[in-house]
Amino acid sequence: MVDDPQQPHTDDVARAIRAAIDPPSPAATERIAQRIAAGANTVRAGSTPARHRGWTGRAALRPLVATGVVAIAIGIALLAPGEDGAKRGGGALLQLGPDAAAADVLHTAGAAAGGASWTPLKAGQFFATRRTEIVDDRIRVVTRTWTARDGSQYERSTQSPVLVPKGTEFWVPVVECGPSAVAERALAKPGDVVASLATAACANEPITGGFVTTSTTASDIRDVPPAGAFVELVPWTLAVDVSARALRYGVEVRERAGAQLVSPDVRGERGVIESAEFSTIELPLATRWARRVSEPEIVVDQDVESSPDAGPIVENTTGPRWNDVFTVADLAALPTDPARLAERLRVESGTTTDAAAIQLAVGLLTEAPLAPKVGAATFDALALFTKRGEAASVDRNTTLPDGSPAVAVSFQLEYPKRLEYLARDDDAYRLLFEPRTATLRAVVTRFDGEDVVTEWAAPRRVARIPSRV
Amino acid sequence: MATPVVHTTRVAGDVGSGDLALIHAAGRGDVPAQERLWRTHVDAVYRVCATQLASHDAEDAAADTFLAAFASWATFDASRGTARSWLLGIAANQMRLRWRRDRRLTATLERIRGSRSRSSDHVPFDDRVIARADARSVRVALDQLSASDRLVLVSQAAGDLGPDELAAVLGCTSGAAKVRLHRARMRLAAVLAPERSSGGDSHHGG
């Protein structure tokens, strides 16, 4: 028997957790033994040692490095803005015949995406994306920012702190201090959700500094502001038509020189906003802002949502990996040949089936900063998958979340074995294209009978980070 | 290269070398060494797998963990941890591989369930809630956490790991490991004591 090689770190919590999980039964242990015996023979016969590079094989197995938000399953499209597509497309999908196959729609979308203008992400620039998710009667807004600077990459994700019931008027200004705050504000337009706060001390925040978020309601600006601070509030009014799944923003932007913020007592994971329970909070001071200079490599919980007081900025020399697969550099270097890209996606998806690669491709289209030619190849790769036998259907008579006409291409969702019991026949991804421009405008994930609609208001945005905030 | 002599008796100050020799021997196909290695650690490895996967998948993943270990024996670095943390790290990677494949689906599932509790780093919590809970409640509560939280909690508990070892398993710094363990325990406590999370039942309607 091998002794415990270290001083045990025994505590009651660990003991309780250990007690809650059964060890393998004798029968299970026997099955494990058999499998090891069978596999060990194979190992001896064929493979080289050190199949995994590095400690625990992490280098080979590609760890999750995302800042992550496990809930970011589907995200912002970084495709060409609709206007650009309109100039080129000229009724792109409408020109396809009524019996056009999914591959035709996808090829057309690829051609439209491939012509978009594009500025690659460079050091000192950031890439901001915002998207909304509509789940049943709740809405979540996700902001994602990528930056590259000094040879490192940073990614930041925030989510609206609550799932907001549709039809509710609610203001979600996000107060933040960070290297990109001013630039983000410069990009902000009516309807955006992000507001910024900066004080004089904020100018001294390093690039790796944290940021502070809080929320308030529109009517709660009170008292004389502290000197040197200003608050920009973007009133965010949700006017939602549940039946049409339409979402509209308010347009008013106000700015004041500082404020005492009063936060609504917003609680509940299911989007319950308890009304009329306001409490006063203090304006965040720079001295309270998190600075993580000493541990810049920390990856805040891989799969945990950002919370208002724990929004992660991640720095990692290997780079945050989009969806646990690609770094920004990887994304920039993806093949533009559809067949090669399809193969790459199949390999990277970790399985041998095209269905898994389709999930990856849809994720790329909805979340990742893709060069137009790669975006085009991704659509073409999807078309290739449909030609190789993956079921896809076209629906020409559907609508976008705002009610305007759309053409949809649907893929059946394939389940891993352990989730098969959840499978329903109607589970699918639905890619919604604007017919005139052939631009991907929304993705609907139907899962377990519930639609998760992802749409994006803002196209790709690149701006320079100011040298000083 | 170290000579693959199997020494299994360990004395203080000789922490890593026994592991090293055993792992090297196992990697070179010494069947008794392989068996000694996996029988010593199968409970901890299996516990990690069992909280992420269905039972038959967990058995496969546990076996795969040891097979991967035999194949990558050369990567074991006794100065960076113990056999236990090394194996649990490999098990964690087995889980990550599966998450990656399932990521989009499980993400959707978890979001729809709305099972996540959201809290700050600094909120004090009473971990006696966990220690006093019965095993069944803890098991149920674990399943309501994210896969990542489960991995952190169960790896630490199953291996009875200290912060440095947990860091080796998770592939992060010791400080980050502490933060993650703290947060995961906080969320587990919140699930076990829902009245503390306020705002009513956050798991309804899932």
XYZ file of C-alpha atoms in Angstrom:
675
model
C 0.000 0.000 0.000
C 1.355 3.375 -0.887
C 1.257 5.826 1.935
C -0.285 9.150 1.535
C 2.652 11.093 0.232
C 1.856 14.363 1.837
C 0.608 15.810 5.026
C -3.095 15.265 4.752
C -5.281 18.283 4.417
C -8.235 16.864 6.168
C -11.188 18.962 7.011
C -14.798 18.359 7.726
C -16.036 19.761 4.475
C -13.820 17.508 2.400
C -14.874 14.567 4.546
C -18.534 15.383 4.025
C -18.080 15.620 0.272
C -16.092 12.411 0.206
C -18.792 10.666 2.183
C -21.392 11.824 -0.302
C -19.766 10.063 -3.230
C -19.618 6.321 -3.292
C -16.353 4.722 -4.246
C -16.561 2.207 -7.070
C -18.362 -0.972 -6.163
C -16.362 -4.191 -6.291
C -18.030 -4.999 -9.607
C -17.185 -1.580 -11.000
C -13.624 -1.928 -9.794
C -13.424 -5.244 -11.595
C -14.676 -3.653 -14.815
C -12.141 -0.868 -14.464
C -9.436 -3.467 -13.924
C -10.457 -5.308 -17.068
C -10.475 -2.166 -19.111
C -7.094 -1.126 -17.808
C -5.694 -4.564 -18.526
C -7.017 -4.487 -22.067
C -5.871 -0.946 -22.652
C -2.495 -1.410 -21.063
C -1.738 -4.123 -23.585
C -2.479 -1.682 -26.346
C -0.347 0.969 -24.765
C 2.572 -1.358 -24.497
C 2.180 -2.575 -28.009
C 1.926 0.665 -29.824
C 2.022 4.118 -28.518
C 4.991 6.115 -27.507
C 5.283 7.318 -23.970
C 4.630 10.922 -23.168
C 1.716 11.091 -25.479
C 0.633 14.021 -23.427
C 3.041 16.845 -23.352
C 3.637 18.573 -20.107
C 2.317 18.250 -16.640
C -0.871 16.275 -16.587
C -0.859 16.471 -20.332
C -2.382 19.884 -20.301
C -0.488 21.185 -23.260
C -1.755 18.432 -25.447
C -5.243 18.345 -24.112
C -5.874 22.035 -24.292
C -7.290 23.178 -21.036
C -10.275 25.334 -20.619
C -8.851 28.766 -20.329
C -11.931 30.710 -21.079
C -12.878 33.416 -18.716
C -15.708 32.107 -18.975
C -19.050 31.934 -18.898
C -20.365 28.546 -19.416
C -23.568 30.189 -20.321
C -21.889 31.672 -23.317
C -22.894 28.872 -25.533
C -23.909 31.058 -28.319
C -22.941 34.570 -28.875
C -22.383 37.611 -30.934
C -21.816 37.361 -34.576
C -18.905 39.163 -35.873
C -20.147 39.188 -39.348
C -20.454 42.061 -41.690
C -22.900 44.740 -40.726
C -26.158 44.437 -42.495
C -25.678 47.562 -44.552
C -22.503 46.249 -46.109
C -24.203 43.064 -47.021
C -27.111 44.934 -48.497
C -24.858 46.726 -50.925
C -23.483 43.494 -52.273
C -26.234 41.035 -51.727
C -29.106 42.508 -53.624
C -31.662 40.039 -52.379
C -29.193 37.230 -52.069
C -31.358 34.534 -50.575
C -34.481 35.700 -52.321
C -32.816 34.968 -55.617
C -32.460 31.343 -54.713
C -35.220 29.194 -56.018
C -37.978 27.943 -53.736
C -36.411 24.514 -53.602
C -32.958 25.739 -52.678
C -31.150 23.307 -50.429
C -29.534 24.214 -47.130
C -26.169 24.108 -48.866
C -27.294 26.795 -51.324
C -28.381 29.092 -48.529
C -25.142 28.523 -46.669
C -22.995 29.128 -49.732
C -24.831 32.370 -50.377
C -24.337 33.437 -46.794
C -20.674 32.573 -47.137
C -20.310 34.706 -50.228
C -21.932 37.619 -48.406
C -19.771 37.190 -45.327
C -16.581 36.885 -47.329
C -16.818 40.365 -48.759
C -17.029 42.206 -45.495
C -14.396 44.707 -44.530
C -12.122 43.568 -41.800
C -9.471 44.943 -39.573
C -7.536 42.289 -37.738
C -7.130 42.698 -34.043
C -3.832 44.363 -33.310
C -2.018 45.187 -30.143
C -3.701 48.078 -28.446
C -7.050 47.367 -29.954
C -10.009 45.663 -28.524
C -12.884 43.880 -29.890
C -16.211 44.427 -28.233
C -19.246 42.345 -28.828
C -22.636 42.494 -27.280
C -25.451 40.145 -27.649
C -28.722 39.348 -26.083
C -30.091 36.014 -25.197
C -33.737 35.414 -24.869
C -34.738 32.378 -22.916
C -38.420 31.904 -22.602
C -39.562 35.060 -20.841
C -36.183 36.240 -19.698
C -33.427 38.238 -21.268
C -29.755 38.345 -20.631
C -27.258 40.738 -22.120
C -23.703 39.608 -22.545
C -20.778 41.846 -23.261
C -17.565 40.357 -24.386
C -14.371 42.241 -24.963
C -11.176 40.938 -26.441
C -8.002 42.896 -26.299
C -4.469 42.183 -27.306
C -1.621 44.115 -25.856
C 2.010 43.645 -25.068
C 1.997 40.175 -26.492
C -0.800 39.028 -24.242
C -4.441 38.665 -24.846
C -7.205 39.664 -22.577
C -10.744 38.647 -22.666
C -13.487 39.944 -20.517
C -17.023 38.780 -20.299
C -19.808 40.267 -18.348
C -23.414 39.448 -18.217
C -26.344 41.397 -17.072
C -26.650 40.408 -13.461
C -30.125 39.136 -13.800
C -32.335 37.545 -16.277
C -34.811 40.284 -16.781
C -38.441 39.433 -17.250
C -39.640 40.550 -20.591
C -41.853 43.556 -20.519
C -40.057 45.036 -17.557
C -38.615 48.488 -17.670
C -35.242 48.170 -16.166
C -32.037 50.101 -16.310
C -28.781 48.288 -16.287
C -25.930 50.707 -16.349
C -22.702 48.925 -15.782
C -20.163 51.008 -13.981
C -16.692 50.094 -14.838
C -13.164 51.240 -14.759
C -10.834 49.567 -17.118
C -8.369 50.194 -19.856
C -10.978 50.174 -22.513
C -13.698 52.066 -20.690
C -13.322 55.336 -22.536
C -12.952 53.702 -25.883
C -15.961 51.562 -25.227
C -17.919 54.625 -24.305
C -16.851 56.263 -27.522
C -18.286 53.329 -29.350
C -21.448 53.244 -27.343
C -24.539 54.296 -29.069
C -28.098 54.630 -27.959
C -29.328 51.244 -27.072
C -26.073 49.892 -25.781
C -26.023 48.635 -22.285
C -22.615 49.558 -21.084
C -21.897 52.745 -19.231
C -18.622 53.690 -17.708
C -17.356 55.275 -14.604
C -13.949 56.736 -14.234
C -12.300 58.763 -11.558
C -8.932 60.406 -11.511
C -7.541 57.331 -9.822
C -8.843 55.225 -12.617
C -6.211 56.686 -14.872
C -3.636 54.850 -12.843
C -5.229 51.476 -13.193
C -2.938 49.127 -15.055
C -4.102 47.144 -17.997
C -4.366 44.094 -15.812
C -6.476 45.918 -13.292
C -9.881 44.706 -12.430
C -13.023 46.625 -12.823
C -16.015 47.278 -10.761
C -19.536 46.925 -11.818
C -22.712 47.721 -10.143
C -26.187 48.498 -11.197
C -28.740 51.070 -10.474
C -32.034 52.354 -11.628
C -32.554 55.485 -13.596
C -34.216 57.511 -10.921
C -31.693 56.907 -8.256
C -29.014 59.463 -8.892
C -28.812 61.495 -5.747
C -26.611 63.844 -3.859
C -23.637 65.807 -4.923
C -21.086 63.699 -6.673
C -17.566 63.379 -5.438
C -15.049 65.471 -7.277
C -13.348 63.886 -10.195
C -15.929 61.244 -10.827
C -18.514 60.981 -13.453
C -21.137 58.504 -14.215
C -22.690 57.773 -17.464
C -25.956 56.050 -17.294
C -27.467 54.389 -20.230
C -31.078 53.830 -19.552
C -31.974 50.525 -20.893
C -35.608 50.118 -21.427
C -36.815 46.769 -22.411
C -39.941 46.855 -24.403
C -40.599 43.340 -25.248
C -43.255 41.707 -27.226
C -43.302 38.178 -25.983
C -45.207 36.773 -28.896
C -42.869 38.322 -31.443
C -39.814 37.912 -29.249
C -38.972 41.475 -30.076
C -36.622 43.485 -27.953
C -36.197 47.217 -28.109
C -33.910 49.510 -26.241
C -34.452 52.975 -24.921
C -32.383 55.733 -26.412
C -31.762 58.279 -23.707
C -28.214 58.792 -22.541
C -27.467 61.027 -19.606
C -24.290 61.960 -17.954
C -23.635 63.516 -14.631
C -20.602 64.430 -12.702
C -20.638 61.625 -10.232
C -23.419 60.225 -8.241
C -24.400 58.181 -5.357
C -25.811 55.092 -6.792
C -28.757 53.323 -5.413
C -29.087 49.779 -6.355
C -32.293 47.914 -6.699
C -32.406 44.817 -4.666
C -32.093 42.465 -7.533
C -32.052 38.865 -6.606
C -32.853 35.521 -7.880
C -31.320 33.368 -10.511
C -34.520 33.106 -12.398
C -34.913 36.720 -13.134
C -37.121 37.707 -10.284
C -36.811 41.383 -9.663
C -38.164 42.259 -6.308
C -39.635 45.668 -6.619
C -39.395 48.623 -4.313
C -36.590 47.296 -2.241
C -33.839 49.807 -2.762
C -30.807 50.212 -0.680
C -28.064 52.758 -0.912
C -24.610 51.753 -1.903
C -21.561 53.885 -2.069
C -19.957 54.932 -5.241
C -17.060 52.602 -5.798
C -13.761 54.176 -4.975
C -10.584 53.400 -6.737
C -9.061 52.095 -3.565
C -11.604 49.340 -3.558
C -11.015 48.277 -7.054
C -9.473 44.943 -7.540
C -6.000 44.933 -8.861
C -4.651 41.623 -9.855
C -1.237 42.641 -10.958
C 0.425 40.144 -8.708
C -1.374 37.202 -10.199
C -2.128 38.159 -13.747
C -2.295 34.588 -14.877
C -5.225 33.702 -12.715
C -8.039 32.247 -14.606
C -11.112 33.040 -12.684
C -13.402 30.068 -12.420
C -13.465 28.585 -15.818
C -17.122 28.117 -16.161
C -18.543 30.562 -13.752
C -20.537 33.497 -14.844
C -19.156 36.894 -14.254
C -20.849 38.572 -11.407
C -20.966 42.310 -10.887
C -18.227 42.235 -8.344
C -16.103 39.531 -9.855
C -15.855 40.311 -13.495
C -12.750 38.638 -14.737
C -10.065 40.009 -16.882
C -7.952 37.134 -17.913
C -4.434 37.298 -19.014
C -2.747 34.174 -20.086
C 0.345 33.740 -22.124
C -1.287 30.984 -24.070
C -4.232 33.225 -24.698
C -7.828 32.740 -23.860
C -9.215 30.086 -26.067
C -12.405 30.709 -27.793
C -14.809 28.041 -26.709
C -11.901 26.138 -25.243
C -10.487 25.469 -28.658
C -8.858 28.377 -30.402
C -6.721 31.294 -29.415
C -7.127 34.572 -31.235
C -4.034 33.650 -33.207
C -5.542 30.273 -34.052
C -8.689 31.973 -35.258
C -6.692 34.285 -37.466
C -4.858 31.336 -38.967
C -7.851 29.124 -39.681
C -7.948 27.760 -43.215
C -10.000 29.636 -45.753
C -10.431 26.529 -47.843
C -13.777 25.007 -46.848
C -12.654 21.391 -47.065
C -9.571 22.031 -44.977
C -11.569 24.056 -42.490
C -14.175 21.320 -42.256
C -11.473 18.794 -41.464
C -9.938 21.089 -38.890
C -13.298 21.591 -37.209
C -13.910 17.883 -37.182
C -10.558 17.225 -35.543
C -10.899 20.069 -33.064
C -14.373 19.053 -32.060
C -12.823 15.950 -30.600
C -15.012 13.430 -32.285
C -15.167 11.658 -35.560
C -18.591 12.865 -36.544
C -19.555 15.831 -38.618
C -22.382 16.616 -36.218
C -19.955 17.693 -33.526
C -18.079 19.815 -36.025
C -21.324 21.533 -36.911
C -21.694 22.621 -33.323
C -18.212 24.043 -33.431
C -18.877 25.809 -36.712
C -22.065 27.384 -35.442
C -20.207 28.505 -32.372
C -17.511 30.103 -34.487
C -20.062 32.001 -36.490
C -21.847 33.269 -33.442
C -19.031 33.961 -31.024
C -15.630 34.286 -32.511
C -13.752 37.139 -34.093
C -13.422 35.702 -37.568
C -11.862 37.238 -40.621
C -14.444 37.474 -43.393
C -12.752 34.848 -45.510
C -12.751 32.428 -42.590
C -16.373 33.247 -41.904
C -17.159 32.523 -45.530
C -15.276 29.239 -45.366
C -17.192 28.315 -42.233
C -20.502 28.684 -44.015
C -19.109 26.659 -46.894
C -17.883 24.014 -44.473
C -21.389 23.791 -43.033
C -22.669 23.343 -46.557
C -20.133 20.590 -47.034
C -21.387 18.814 -43.942
C -24.919 18.887 -45.260
C -23.729 17.437 -48.532
C -21.982 14.659 -46.651
C -25.248 13.640 -45.090
C -25.904 15.770 -42.039
C -29.581 16.553 -42.032
C -30.353 20.198 -42.557
C -33.554 21.837 -43.621
C -34.530 25.206 -44.998
C -37.480 27.238 -43.871
C -38.154 30.246 -46.041
C -41.167 31.476 -44.138
C -39.853 32.298 -40.746
C -39.056 35.530 -38.959
C -36.225 37.171 -37.115
C -36.747 38.023 -33.461
C -37.860 41.491 -34.506
C -40.543 40.039 -36.698
C -38.973 40.732 -40.067
C -38.772 37.943 -42.641
C -35.988 35.422 -42.382
C -34.701 32.302 -44.010
C -33.731 29.584 -41.589
C -31.345 26.675 -41.918
C -31.827 24.098 -39.201
C -29.493 21.405 -37.985
C -30.490 18.623 -35.716
C -28.660 18.660 -32.409
C -26.638 15.564 -31.779
C -26.293 14.477 -28.220
C -23.424 12.887 -26.464
C -24.361 9.539 -25.110
C -24.749 10.605 -21.536
C -27.249 13.273 -22.480
C -29.235 11.141 -24.838
C -32.003 10.744 -22.338
C -32.627 14.433 -22.735
C -32.965 14.292 -26.461
C -36.113 15.386 -28.123
C -36.832 15.162 -31.777
C -37.204 18.879 -32.216
C -33.914 19.858 -30.612
C -31.988 21.831 -33.185
C -29.927 24.819 -34.091
C -31.689 27.245 -36.329
C -29.607 29.812 -38.170
C -31.709 32.808 -39.120
C -30.589 34.797 -42.130
C -31.775 38.152 -43.272
C -32.941 37.279 -46.789
C -31.916 40.450 -48.565
C -28.321 40.429 -47.388
C -27.854 36.754 -46.541
C -26.466 37.919 -43.214
C -26.670 35.667 -40.194
C -28.796 37.604 -37.746
C -29.729 35.196 -35.006
C -29.290 31.655 -33.830
C -32.016 29.781 -32.079
C -31.018 26.801 -30.028
C -34.002 24.666 -29.316
C -33.181 22.467 -26.411
C -35.455 20.356 -24.342
C -38.405 22.117 -25.855
C -37.162 25.573 -25.007
C -35.798 28.109 -27.447
C -32.719 30.081 -26.626
C -32.627 32.922 -29.062
C -29.364 34.689 -29.594
C -29.323 37.851 -31.576
C -26.883 40.648 -31.845
C -27.395 44.304 -32.335
C -23.831 45.392 -32.772
C -21.607 44.213 -35.550
C -17.915 43.718 -35.181
C -16.239 46.640 -33.539
C -12.597 47.398 -33.327
C -11.205 50.445 -31.654
C -7.939 51.574 -30.274
C -7.409 51.487 -26.576
C -6.396 54.900 -25.390
C -3.040 55.149 -23.776
C -4.611 56.647 -20.693
C -8.074 56.179 -19.430
C 16.651 8.402 -16.614
C 15.707 6.870 -13.330
C 15.944 3.156 -12.944
C 12.467 1.723 -12.751
C 12.803 -0.033 -9.455
C 9.569 -0.292 -7.574
C 9.773 1.099 -4.085
C 6.508 1.500 -2.408
C 7.536 2.172 1.134
C 7.839 5.827 1.772
C 9.471 7.634 4.607
C 9.431 11.279 5.452
C 11.657 13.269 3.146
C 11.237 10.727 0.400
C 7.914 11.985 -0.754
C 8.218 12.017 -4.493
C 10.700 9.309 -5.331
C 8.474 6.359 -4.463
C 5.783 7.765 -6.676
C 8.314 8.423 -9.378
C 9.668 4.912 -9.376
C 6.221 3.378 -9.260
C 4.957 5.515 -12.109
C 7.985 4.854 -14.245
C 7.647 1.152 -13.664
C 3.942 1.272 -14.504
C 4.667 3.270 -17.618
C 7.132 0.683 -18.760
C 4.592 -2.054 -18.522
C 5.302 -3.510 -15.105
C 1.912 -5.035 -14.459
C 2.247 -5.325 -10.650
C 3.299 -1.672 -10.557
C 0.348 -0.704 -12.705
C -2.010 -2.565 -10.470
C -0.507 -1.074 -7.349
C -0.838 2.376 -8.823
C -4.414 2.117 -9.905
C -5.675 0.200 -6.911
C -4.199 2.842 -4.628
C -5.853 5.713 -6.408
C -8.919 4.275 -8.077
C -11.311 5.446 -5.378
C -10.299 9.081 -5.681
C -10.158 9.029 -9.459
C -13.485 7.276 -9.719
C -15.149 9.733 -7.361
C -14.094 12.609 -9.573
C -15.394 10.845 -12.667
C -18.599 9.674 -11.015
C -19.694 13.196 -10.213
C -19.303 14.239 -13.822
C -20.523 11.238 -15.736
C -23.029 8.457 -15.673
C -21.705 5.469 -13.767
C -20.653 3.338 -16.710
C -19.003 6.328 -18.355
C -17.288 7.064 -15.069
C -15.778 3.602 -15.039
C -14.485 4.106 -18.545
C -13.110 7.503 -17.707
C -11.417 6.181 -14.588
C -9.791 3.407 -16.575
C -8.809 5.852 -19.314
C -7.210 8.052 -16.689
C -4.881 5.287 -15.648
C -4.169 4.266 -19.195
C -3.295 7.845 -20.038
C -1.075 7.912 -16.974
C 0.755 4.774 -18.057
C 1.249 6.299 -21.477
C 2.506 9.615 -20.177
C 4.600 8.456 -17.261
C 7.496 10.567 -18.482
C 5.582 13.729 -17.688
C 5.373 12.975 -13.994
C 7.470 15.451 -12.101
C 7.787 14.555 -8.448
C 8.837 18.078 -7.618
C 5.485 19.387 -8.734
C 3.186 17.122 -6.866
C 2.298 13.641 -5.878
C 1.087 10.660 -7.814
C -2.350 11.442 -6.487
C -2.436 15.009 -7.751
C -0.882 13.939 -11.039
C -3.536 11.276 -11.557
C -6.357 13.583 -10.514
C -4.982 16.142 -12.955
C -5.183 13.579 -15.716
C -8.703 12.697 -14.586
C -9.567 16.393 -14.683
C -8.345 16.531 -18.240
C -10.464 13.530 -19.101
C -13.402 15.497 -17.789
C -12.378 18.614 -19.666
C -12.175 16.684 -22.892
C -15.710 15.520 -22.364
C -16.896 18.989 -21.383
C -15.372 20.381 -24.489
C -17.305 17.988 -26.612
C -20.471 18.606 -24.687
C -19.847 22.206 -23.930
C -22.526 23.798 -25.953
C -25.171 21.375 -24.855
C -24.330 21.370 -21.214
C -24.081 25.130 -21.272
C -27.553 25.360 -22.591
C -28.757 22.802 -20.135
C -27.224 24.550 -17.179
C -28.510 27.894 -18.271
C -32.009 26.612 -18.684
C -31.866 24.930 -15.335
C -30.725 28.209 -13.906
C -28.983 26.260 -11.246
C -26.059 28.509 -10.764
C -25.731 30.639 -7.730
C -23.885 33.837 -8.120
C -21.937 35.364 -5.362
C -18.916 37.405 -4.610
C -15.500 36.343 -3.556
C -15.686 37.890 -0.199
C -19.029 36.872 1.120
C -18.524 34.982 4.327
C -20.259 31.678 4.424
C -20.707 28.960 6.905
C -19.073 25.807 5.628
C -20.411 23.932 8.599
C -23.557 23.791 6.530
C -21.709 21.354 4.309
C -20.020 19.448 7.077
C -23.310 18.911 8.890
C -25.377 17.964 5.905
C -26.192 14.349 5.326
C -24.440 12.558 2.504
C -27.530 12.323 0.355
C -28.134 16.074 0.501
C -24.532 16.797 -0.344
C -24.695 14.450 -3.304
C -27.843 16.118 -4.601
C -26.387 19.559 -4.036
C -23.206 18.665 -5.900
C -25.247 17.807 -8.941
C -26.726 21.269 -8.941
C -23.365 22.935 -9.235
C -21.486 23.558 -12.425
C -19.254 20.798 -13.687
C -16.293 23.000 -12.929
C -17.270 23.522 -9.321
C -17.884 19.829 -8.910
C -14.463 19.069 -10.283
C -12.815 21.425 -7.839
C -14.744 20.186 -4.832
C -14.530 16.497 -5.544
C -10.892 16.515 -6.603
C -9.946 18.233 -3.407
C -12.106 16.027 -1.240
C -11.440 12.712 -2.943
C -7.717 13.254 -2.911
C -7.724 15.098 0.379
C -5.538 17.619 -1.363
C -3.814 20.662 -0.024
C -3.773 23.898 -2.006
C -0.568 23.130 -3.872
C -1.775 19.725 -4.941
C -5.143 21.081 -5.944
C -3.339 23.704 -7.988
C -1.444 20.948 -9.758
C -4.701 19.186 -10.549
C -6.397 22.302 -11.848
C -3.395 23.666 -13.631
C -3.433 27.017 -11.916
C -1.579 28.786 -9.160
C -2.036 27.828 -5.568
C -3.736 31.145 -4.917
C -6.179 30.607 -7.740
C -6.874 27.094 -6.481
C -7.760 28.471 -3.067
C -10.069 31.033 -4.589
C -11.777 28.454 -6.724
C -12.184 26.041 -3.851
C -13.588 28.784 -1.681
C -16.061 29.864 -4.301
C -17.139 26.333 -5.049
C -17.679 25.609 -1.374
C -19.596 28.828 -1.021
C -21.894 27.819 -3.829
C -22.304 24.346 -2.389
C -23.201 25.844 0.969
C -25.675 28.153 -0.731
C -27.392 25.224 -2.373
C -27.518 23.319 0.882
C -28.901 26.306 2.755
C -31.117 28.057 0.256
C -32.437 30.485 2.790
C -29.001 32.025 2.866
C -29.009 32.762 -0.828
C -32.129 34.911 -0.364
C -34.534 35.843 -3.029
C -36.495 32.660 -2.675
C -36.144 29.381 -4.402
C -33.625 29.858 -7.131
C -34.084 26.407 -8.534
C -37.706 26.361 -9.276
C -39.152 25.708 -12.633
C -36.083 23.981 -14.019
